Amino acid sequence: MLSQLCAAAVIGVDAIRIDVETNLDSGLPAFIVVGLPDSAIKESRERVMTALKNSGFSIPPKKITVNLAPADVRKEGTAFDLSLAIGILASCGIVPSEDLGDTLILGELALDGSLRRIIGALPMAAMAARLGMKRMILPKENASEAAVAAAACGSVLQVFGVSSLSETVDLLTGQNPIAPTQISVSEIFSDAPNYTIDFSDIKGQNDAKKAMEIAAAGSHNIIMIGPPGSGKTMLSKALPSILPPMVFEEALETTKIYSVAGHLPTGKALLTQRPFRNPHHTTSSVALIGGGTMAKPGEVSLAHNGVLFLDELPEFSRISLEVLRQPLEDREVTVSRAALTTKYPAGFMLVAAMNPSPAGALKDEHGNLTATPQQIQRYLSRISGPLLDRIDIHIDVPKVNYEDLISRAKGESSAAIRERVLQAREIQQKRFMAYKNQHIFSNAQMTSRMIREFCRLDADSETRLLDSMRRLNLSARAHDRILKVSRTIADLNGAADIQFRHLVQAIQYRSLDREFWNY
């Protein structure tokens, strides 16, 4: 007897429908899975048959053939276990097969028939909702994230979380109906974000704080150069506290990536706080950018709609740093392999930190260089010019004064700074209303055409910018970055046009375009 039901496979951060065709026929007992299954699916034969037996189901000794269609798409993972088991039971007549065409069934089976959590439930649910399916059955641990996708699409999809194979059969046969999982998006967003560091906790560094405010207001990439202990890491960790809160669409995009990567915290239906990723400098280029044998999102994608913090930037390998160039420019990662090409979102803010010298501080207590000019230049040259061009703001973070360190005075809070950032972002949203379909929401995302339209300068400012470009030997990309930062500074000041003082301030944020001894 032949039965057919629906499962799903994840490709990139999206899912596609997989038809599971199961046929029981006379012949020597066998269990064959075809349709480009990976080793995890091939091994599922033992899991499925043992789980069926331990759940009290008797399967006749027949030849079982399962086809996963379309057959030219490679299927990976253990999420097919439950659909294989239900397919066999449907072919045996134990489960009615009439309504399975509108039901998406997923789950990993344990040997005792219980269900374990799967990865990629959210994009699979989004696919089911998009295709107009009526039911989705999956492990109880994944039910809330799948219900979020159903709620986002406003579809008729009902999500049922089950804990075992027996419970799934009871649901399909109507012996033990259970209520579909319901989720309240407003309740999820009602929880206040928890930030470990507030800007008021940071002593001194007023110039650096202002630069971080500008970066947050325009979603600009920023690099901080300063000696060890000057507060670069603390400033970076405080940055999410002044960023605008995530809207539902952003939260859904970010949660989808974490769901596919298997990093979504247990019991968490939706990520409502902007991610902050801080990979170690020994991180490989594959871990940073994504891909691998079993393609997964990398750190740049896990930081989507949030912050990617690279501490000790020159210590990262040259290959790892150079692979950042495409996502910084395109806001997505394209991973090409012989079998397929996968795209991952990578719209992050890059925050980098480095010492001005391989010895740490540039000069010692006597004012002497801590390393030779050649050593310092070699150290700085580990960061290529094209990568620096893609970083909008270069800021010096000097050693904190002792007086500031022992002062009991509280600095400006993150909440106060965030208010100014939100006002600047509101100006930008109105400005880019006509470009919403191009996903342009901040000044850092402006194209060349938009720069010409929104970043016009007067004659004096044009002359100053031209002189700075010649003196600092700036590239055309650096020219555009200066104009974008100038536009953000003007927005923070409530100015309709870029003024001369806004431009001068933006030019000063190109410190790595100067020689190190001019610090």
PDB file of N, CA and C in Angstrom, residues 439-508:
ATOM      1  N   HIS A 439      14.803  47.784   1.081  1.00  0.00           N
ATOM      2  CA  HIS A 439      15.286  47.503   2.438  1.00  0.00           C
ATOM      3  C   HIS A 439      16.361  48.504   2.865  1.00  0.00           C
ATOM      4  N   ILE A 440      16.109  49.777   2.564  1.00  0.00           N
ATOM      5  CA  ILE A 440      16.984  50.859   3.012  1.00  0.00           C
ATOM      6  C   ILE A 440      16.310  51.545   4.191  1.00  0.00           C
ATOM      7  N   PHE A 441      16.920  51.455   5.371  1.00  0.00           N
ATOM      8  CA  PHE A 441      16.303  52.006   6.578  1.00  0.00           C
ATOM      9  C   PHE A 441      17.226  52.957   7.341  1.00  0.00           C
ATOM     10  N   SER A 442      18.520  52.997   6.999  1.00  0.00           N
ATOM     11  CA  SER A 442      19.456  53.844   7.737  1.00  0.00           C
ATOM     12  C   SER A 442      20.461  54.462   6.768  1.00  0.00           C
ATOM     13  N   ASN A 443      21.169  55.486   7.251  1.00  0.00           N
ATOM     14  CA  ASN A 443      22.115  56.202   6.392  1.00  0.00           C
ATOM     15  C   ASN A 443      23.248  55.307   5.892  1.00  0.00           C
ATOM     16  N   ALA A 444      23.666  54.352   6.702  1.00  0.00           N
ATOM     17  CA  ALA A 444      24.769  53.475   6.295  1.00  0.00           C
ATOM     18  C   ALA A 444      24.417  52.631   5.084  1.00  0.00           C
ATOM     19  N   GLN A 445      23.130  52.435   4.818  1.00  0.00           N
ATOM     20  CA  GLN A 445      22.696  51.584   3.715  1.00  0.00           C
ATOM     21  C   GLN A 445      22.480  52.360   2.418  1.00  0.00           C
ATOM     22  N   MET A 446      22.722  53.657   2.423  1.00  0.00           N
ATOM     23  CA  MET A 446      22.466  54.465   1.228  1.00  0.00           C
ATOM     24  C   MET A 446      23.311  54.016   0.039  1.00  0.00           C
ATOM     25  N   THR A 447      22.694  54.029  -1.139  1.00  0.00           N
ATOM     26  CA  THR A 447      23.411  53.759  -2.375  1.00  0.00           C
ATOM     27  C   THR A 447      24.037  55.059  -2.898  1.00  0.00           C
ATOM     28  N   SER A 448      24.835  54.940  -3.938  1.00  0.00           N
ATOM     29  CA  SER A 448      25.484  56.126  -4.514  1.00  0.00           C
ATOM     30  C   SER A 448      24.457  57.157  -4.978  1.00  0.00           C
ATOM     31  N   ARG A 449      23.370  56.680  -5.556  1.00  0.00           N
ATOM     32  CA  ARG A 449      22.329  57.602  -6.020  1.00  0.00           C
ATOM     33  C   ARG A 449      21.701  58.346  -4.845  1.00  0.00           C
ATOM     34  N   MET A 450      21.467  57.655  -3.758  1.00  0.00           N
ATOM     35  CA  MET A 450      20.875  58.297  -2.576  1.00  0.00           C
ATOM     36  C   MET A 450      21.839  59.288  -1.939  1.00  0.00           C
ATOM     37  N   ILE A 451      23.136  58.960  -1.972  1.00  0.00           N
ATOM     38  CA  ILE A 451      24.136  59.889  -1.424  1.00  0.00           C
ATOM     39  C   ILE A 451      24.101  61.212  -2.191  1.00  0.00           C
ATOM     40  N   ARG A 452      23.995  61.114  -3.522  1.00  0.00           N
ATOM     41  CA  ARG A 452      23.931  62.337  -4.330  1.00  0.00           C
ATOM     42  C   ARG A 452      22.659  63.130  -4.030  1.00  0.00           C
ATOM     43  N   GLU A 453      21.590  62.415  -3.676  1.00  0.00           N
ATOM     44  CA  GLU A 453      20.314  63.085  -3.429  1.00  0.00           C
ATOM     45  C   GLU A 453      20.225  63.689  -2.031  1.00  0.00           C
ATOM     46  N   PHE A 454      20.741  62.981  -1.026  1.00  0.00           N
ATOM     47  CA  PHE A 454      20.517  63.393   0.368  1.00  0.00           C
ATOM     48  C   PHE A 454      21.753  63.964   1.050  1.00  0.00           C
ATOM     49  N   CYS A 455      22.905  63.939   0.394  1.00  0.00           N
ATOM     50  CA  CYS A 455      24.140  64.394   1.042  1.00  0.00           C
ATOM     51  C   CYS A 455      24.802  65.521   0.254  1.00  0.00           C
ATOM     52  N   ARG A 456      24.014  66.479  -0.187  1.00  0.00           N
ATOM     53  CA  ARG A 456      24.578  67.598  -0.938  1.00  0.00           C
ATOM     54  C   ARG A 456      25.364  68.517  -0.006  1.00  0.00           C
ATOM     55  N   LEU A 457      26.481  69.060  -0.533  1.00  0.00           N
ATOM     56  CA  LEU A 457      27.348  69.957   0.236  1.00  0.00           C
ATOM     57  C   LEU A 457      27.386  71.330  -0.421  1.00  0.00           C
ATOM     58  N   ASP A 458      27.664  72.359   0.399  1.00  0.00           N
ATOM     59  CA  ASP A 458      27.874  73.680  -0.179  1.00  0.00           C
ATOM     60  C   ASP A 458      29.298  73.764  -0.735  1.00  0.00           C
ATOM     61  N   ALA A 459      29.642  74.888  -1.352  1.00  0.00           N
ATOM     62  CA  ALA A 459      30.932  75.030  -2.050  1.00  0.00           C
ATOM     63  C   ALA A 459      32.108  74.894  -1.079  1.00  0.00           C
ATOM     64  N   ASP A 460      32.028  75.529   0.091  1.00  0.00           N
ATOM     65  CA  ASP A 460      33.124  75.455   1.058  1.00  0.00           C
ATOM     66  C   ASP A 460      33.345  74.023   1.551  1.00  0.00           C
ATOM     67  N   SER A 461      32.277  73.319   1.805  1.00  0.00           N
ATOM     68  CA  SER A 461      32.376  71.937   2.274  1.00  0.00           C
ATOM     69  C   SER A 461      32.961  71.029   1.186  1.00  0.00           C
ATOM     70  N   GLU A 462      32.554  71.268  -0.050  1.00  0.00           N
ATOM     71  CA  GLU A 462      33.105  70.486  -1.163  1.00  0.00           C
ATOM     72  C   GLU A 462      34.612  70.680  -1.259  1.00  0.00           C
ATOM     73  N   THR A 463      35.061  71.921  -1.105  1.00  0.00           N
ATOM     74  CA  THR A 463      36.496  72.217  -1.174  1.00  0.00           C
ATOM     75  C   THR A 463      37.237  71.526  -0.049  1.00  0.00           C
ATOM     76  N   ARG A 464      36.701  71.583   1.158  1.00  0.00           N
ATOM     77  CA  ARG A 464      37.345  70.942   2.318  1.00  0.00           C
ATOM     78  C   ARG A 464      37.425  69.425   2.137  1.00  0.00           C
ATOM     79  N   LEU A 465      36.363  68.824   1.634  1.00  0.00           N
ATOM     80  CA  LEU A 465      36.361  67.384   1.429  1.00  0.00           C
ATOM     81  C   LEU A 465      37.372  66.983   0.355  1.00  0.00           C
ATOM     82  N   LEU A 466      37.452  67.769  -0.723  1.00  0.00           N
ATOM     83  CA  LEU A 466      38.418  67.487  -1.783  1.00  0.00           C
ATOM     84  C   LEU A 466      39.842  67.587  -1.260  1.00  0.00           C
ATOM     85  N   ASP A 467      40.114  68.603  -0.456  1.00  0.00           N
ATOM     86  CA  ASP A 467      41.444  68.770   0.124  1.00  0.00           C
ATOM     87  C   ASP A 467      41.787  67.597   1.044  1.00  0.00           C
ATOM     88  N   SER A 468      40.835  67.137   1.839  1.00  0.00           N
ATOM     89  CA  SER A 468      41.067  66.016   2.753  1.00  0.00           C
ATOM     90  C   SER A 468      41.327  64.725   1.979  1.00  0.00           C
ATOM     91  N   MET A 469      40.605  64.538   0.890  1.00  0.00           N
ATOM     92  CA  MET A 469      40.804  63.329   0.086  1.00  0.00           C
ATOM     93  C   MET A 469      42.197  63.282  -0.514  1.00  0.00           C
ATOM     94  N   ARG A 470      42.688  64.442  -0.978  1.00  0.00           N
ATOM     95  CA  ARG A 470      44.033  64.484  -1.548  1.00  0.00           C
ATOM     96  C   ARG A 470      45.096  64.302  -0.477  1.00  0.00           C
ATOM     97  N   ARG A 471      44.887  64.947   0.682  1.00  0.00           N
ATOM     98  CA  ARG A 471      45.886  64.901   1.746  1.00  0.00           C
ATOM     99  C   ARG A 471      45.960  63.514   2.389  1.00  0.00           C
ATOM    100  N   LEU A 472      44.823  62.880   2.588  1.00  0.00           N
ATOM    101  CA  LEU A 472      44.784  61.564   3.223  1.00  0.00           C
ATOM    102  C   LEU A 472      44.787  60.424   2.217  1.00  0.00           C
ATOM    103  N   ASN A 473      44.770  60.761   0.927  1.00  0.00           N
ATOM    104  CA  ASN A 473      44.768  59.753  -0.138  1.00  0.00           C
ATOM    105  C   ASN A 473      43.588  58.799   0.025  1.00  0.00           C
ATOM    106  N   LEU A 474      42.391  59.377   0.186  1.00  0.00           N
ATOM    107  CA  LEU A 474      41.192  58.577   0.423  1.00  0.00           C
ATOM    108  C   LEU A 474      40.647  58.017  -0.882  1.00  0.00           C
ATOM    109  N   SER A 475      39.999  56.856  -0.764  1.00  0.00           N
ATOM    110  CA  SER A 475      39.376  56.227  -1.926  1.00  0.00           C
ATOM    111  C   SER A 475      37.972  56.795  -2.133  1.00  0.00           C
ATOM    112  N   ALA A 476      37.370  56.428  -3.262  1.00  0.00           N
ATOM    113  CA  ALA A 476      35.999  56.867  -3.542  1.00  0.00           C
ATOM    114  C   ALA A 476      35.031  56.289  -2.515  1.00  0.00           C
ATOM    115  N   ARG A 477      35.315  55.063  -2.050  1.00  0.00           N
ATOM    116  CA  ARG A 477      34.452  54.457  -1.031  1.00  0.00           C
ATOM    117  C   ARG A 477      34.543  55.226   0.284  1.00  0.00           C
ATOM    118  N   ALA A 478      35.755  55.630   0.669  1.00  0.00           N
ATOM    119  CA  ALA A 478      35.929  56.420   1.894  1.00  0.00           C
ATOM    120  C   ALA A 478      35.203  57.767   1.776  1.00  0.00           C
ATOM    121  N   HIS A 479      35.215  58.329   0.571  1.00  0.00           N
ATOM    122  CA  HIS A 479      34.481  59.585   0.318  1.00  0.00           C
ATOM    123  C   HIS A 479      33.002  59.414   0.625  1.00  0.00           C
ATOM    124  N   ASP A 480      32.418  58.304   0.136  1.00  0.00           N
ATOM    125  CA  ASP A 480      30.998  58.056   0.383  1.00  0.00           C
ATOM    126  C   ASP A 480      30.728  57.809   1.861  1.00  0.00           C
ATOM    127  N   ARG A 481      31.651  57.122   2.541  1.00  0.00           N
ATOM    128  CA  ARG A 481      31.457  56.863   3.974  1.00  0.00           C
ATOM    129  C   ARG A 481      31.460  58.162   4.772  1.00  0.00           C
ATOM    130  N   ILE A 482      32.318  59.070   4.400  1.00  0.00           N
ATOM    131  CA  ILE A 482      32.361  60.369   5.100  1.00  0.00           C
ATOM    132  C   ILE A 482      31.037  61.105   4.937  1.00  0.00           C
ATOM    133  N   LEU A 483      30.477  61.077   3.731  1.00  0.00           N
ATOM    134  CA  LEU A 483      29.205  61.750   3.495  1.00  0.00           C
ATOM    135  C   LEU A 483      28.068  61.090   4.284  1.00  0.00           C
ATOM    136  N   LYS A 484      28.092  59.762   4.374  1.00  0.00           N
ATOM    137  CA  LYS A 484      27.052  59.065   5.141  1.00  0.00           C
ATOM    138  C   LYS A 484      27.121  59.440   6.625  1.00  0.00           C
ATOM    139  N   VAL A 485      28.342  59.449   7.168  1.00  0.00           N
ATOM    140  CA  VAL A 485      28.501  59.808   8.579  1.00  0.00           C
ATOM    141  C   VAL A 485      28.093  61.270   8.800  1.00  0.00           C
ATOM    142  N   SER A 486      28.444  62.152   7.857  1.00  0.00           N
ATOM    143  CA  SER A 486      28.043  63.563   7.956  1.00  0.00           C
ATOM    144  C   SER A 486      26.526  63.698   8.000  1.00  0.00           C
ATOM    145  N   ARG A 487      25.854  62.898   7.172  1.00  0.00           N
ATOM    146  CA  ARG A 487      24.393  62.931   7.155  1.00  0.00           C
ATOM    147  C   ARG A 487      23.816  62.498   8.509  1.00  0.00           C
ATOM    148  N   THR A 488      24.417  61.496   9.125  1.00  0.00           N
ATOM    149  CA  THR A 488      23.948  61.019  10.429  1.00  0.00           C
ATOM    150  C   THR A 488      24.177  62.072  11.509  1.00  0.00           C
ATOM    151  N   ILE A 489      25.345  62.718  11.487  1.00  0.00           N
ATOM    152  CA  ILE A 489      25.629  63.779  12.470  1.00  0.00           C
ATOM    153  C   ILE A 489      24.618  64.916  12.326  1.00  0.00           C
ATOM    154  N   ALA A 490      24.298  65.257  11.080  1.00  0.00           N
ATOM    155  CA  ALA A 490      23.294  66.295  10.841  1.00  0.00           C
ATOM    156  C   ALA A 490      21.925  65.869  11.369  1.00  0.00           C
ATOM    157  N   ASP A 491      21.580  64.587  11.192  1.00  0.00           N
ATOM    158  CA  ASP A 491      20.292  64.096  11.693  1.00  0.00           C
ATOM    159  C   ASP A 491      20.234  64.167  13.213  1.00  0.00           C
ATOM    160  N   LEU A 492      21.333  63.818  13.881  1.00  0.00           N
ATOM    161  CA  LEU A 492      21.360  63.892  15.343  1.00  0.00           C
ATOM    162  C   LEU A 492      21.197  65.336  15.835  1.00  0.00           C
ATOM    163  N   ASN A 493      21.681  66.280  15.028  1.00  0.00           N
ATOM    164  CA  ASN A 493      21.554  67.696  15.382  1.00  0.00           C
ATOM    165  C   ASN A 493      20.262  68.323  14.868  1.00  0.00           C
ATOM    166  N   GLY A 494      19.440  67.532  14.195  1.00  0.00           N
ATOM    167  CA  GLY A 494      18.178  68.047  13.676  1.00  0.00           C
ATOM    168  C   GLY A 494      18.333  68.985  12.501  1.00  0.00           C
ATOM    169  N   ALA A 495      19.452  68.893  11.781  1.00  0.00           N
ATOM    170  CA  ALA A 495      19.712  69.788  10.651  1.00  0.00           C
ATOM    171  C   ALA A 495      19.201  69.169   9.352  1.00  0.00           C
ATOM    172  N   ALA A 496      18.542  69.978   8.547  1.00  0.00           N
ATOM    173  CA  ALA A 496      18.010  69.488   7.273  1.00  0.00           C
ATOM    174  C   ALA A 496      19.123  69.235   6.265  1.00  0.00           C
ATOM    175  N   ASP A 497      20.185  70.079   6.304  1.00  0.00           N
ATOM    176  CA  ASP A 497      21.300  69.937   5.366  1.00  0.00           C
ATOM    177  C   ASP A 497      22.591  69.676   6.129  1.00  0.00           C
ATOM    178  N   ILE A 498      23.544  69.057   5.434  1.00  0.00           N
ATOM    179  CA  ILE A 498      24.860  68.811   6.025  1.00  0.00           C
ATOM    180  C   ILE A 498      25.609  70.135   6.096  1.00  0.00           C
ATOM    181  N   GLN A 499      26.031  70.516   7.263  1.00  0.00           N
ATOM    182  CA  GLN A 499      26.775  71.749   7.458  1.00  0.00           C
ATOM    183  C   GLN A 499      28.270  71.464   7.519  1.00  0.00           C
ATOM    184  N   PHE A 500      29.051  72.546   7.428  1.00  0.00           N
ATOM    185  CA  PHE A 500      30.514  72.412   7.390  1.00  0.00           C
ATOM    186  C   PHE A 500      31.042  71.696   8.633  1.00  0.00           C
ATOM    187  N   ARG A 501      30.488  72.001   9.801  1.00  0.00           N
ATOM    188  CA  ARG A 501      30.969  71.384  11.046  1.00  0.00           C
ATOM    189  C   ARG A 501      30.642  69.889  11.091  1.00  0.00           C
ATOM    190  N   HIS A 502      29.548  69.487  10.478  1.00  0.00           N
ATOM    191  CA  HIS A 502      29.214  68.067  10.418  1.00  0.00           C
ATOM    192  C   HIS A 502      30.237  67.320   9.562  1.00  0.00           C
ATOM    193  N   LEU A 503      30.609  67.939   8.445  1.00  0.00           N
ATOM    194  CA  LEU A 503      31.578  67.316   7.553  1.00  0.00           C
ATOM    195  C   LEU A 503      32.944  67.198   8.223  1.00  0.00           C
ATOM    196  N   VAL A 504      33.382  68.246   8.905  1.00  0.00           N
ATOM    197  CA  VAL A 504      34.688  68.228   9.576  1.00  0.00           C
ATOM    198  C   VAL A 504      34.743  67.123  10.623  1.00  0.00           C
ATOM    199  N   GLN A 505      33.665  66.974  11.369  1.00  0.00           N
ATOM    200  CA  GLN A 505      33.626  65.922  12.385  1.00  0.00           C
ATOM    201  C   GLN A 505      33.708  64.539  11.750  1.00  0.00           C
ATOM    202  N   ALA A 506      33.026  64.350  10.629  1.00  0.00           N
ATOM    203  CA  ALA A 506      33.057  63.058   9.942  1.00  0.00           C
ATOM    204  C   ALA A 506      34.448  62.751   9.394  1.00  0.00           C
ATOM    205  N   ILE A 507      35.146  63.782   8.881  1.00  0.00           N
ATOM    206  CA  ILE A 507      36.499  63.576   8.362  1.00  0.00           C
ATOM    207  C   ILE A 507      37.448  63.179   9.487  1.00  0.00           C
ATOM    208  N   GLN A 508      37.233  63.719  10.677  1.00  0.00           N
ATOM    209  CA  GLN A 508      38.086  63.364  11.814  1.00  0.00           C
ATOM    210  C   GLN A 508      37.937  61.905  12.215  1.00  0.00           C
TER     211      GLN A 508
END
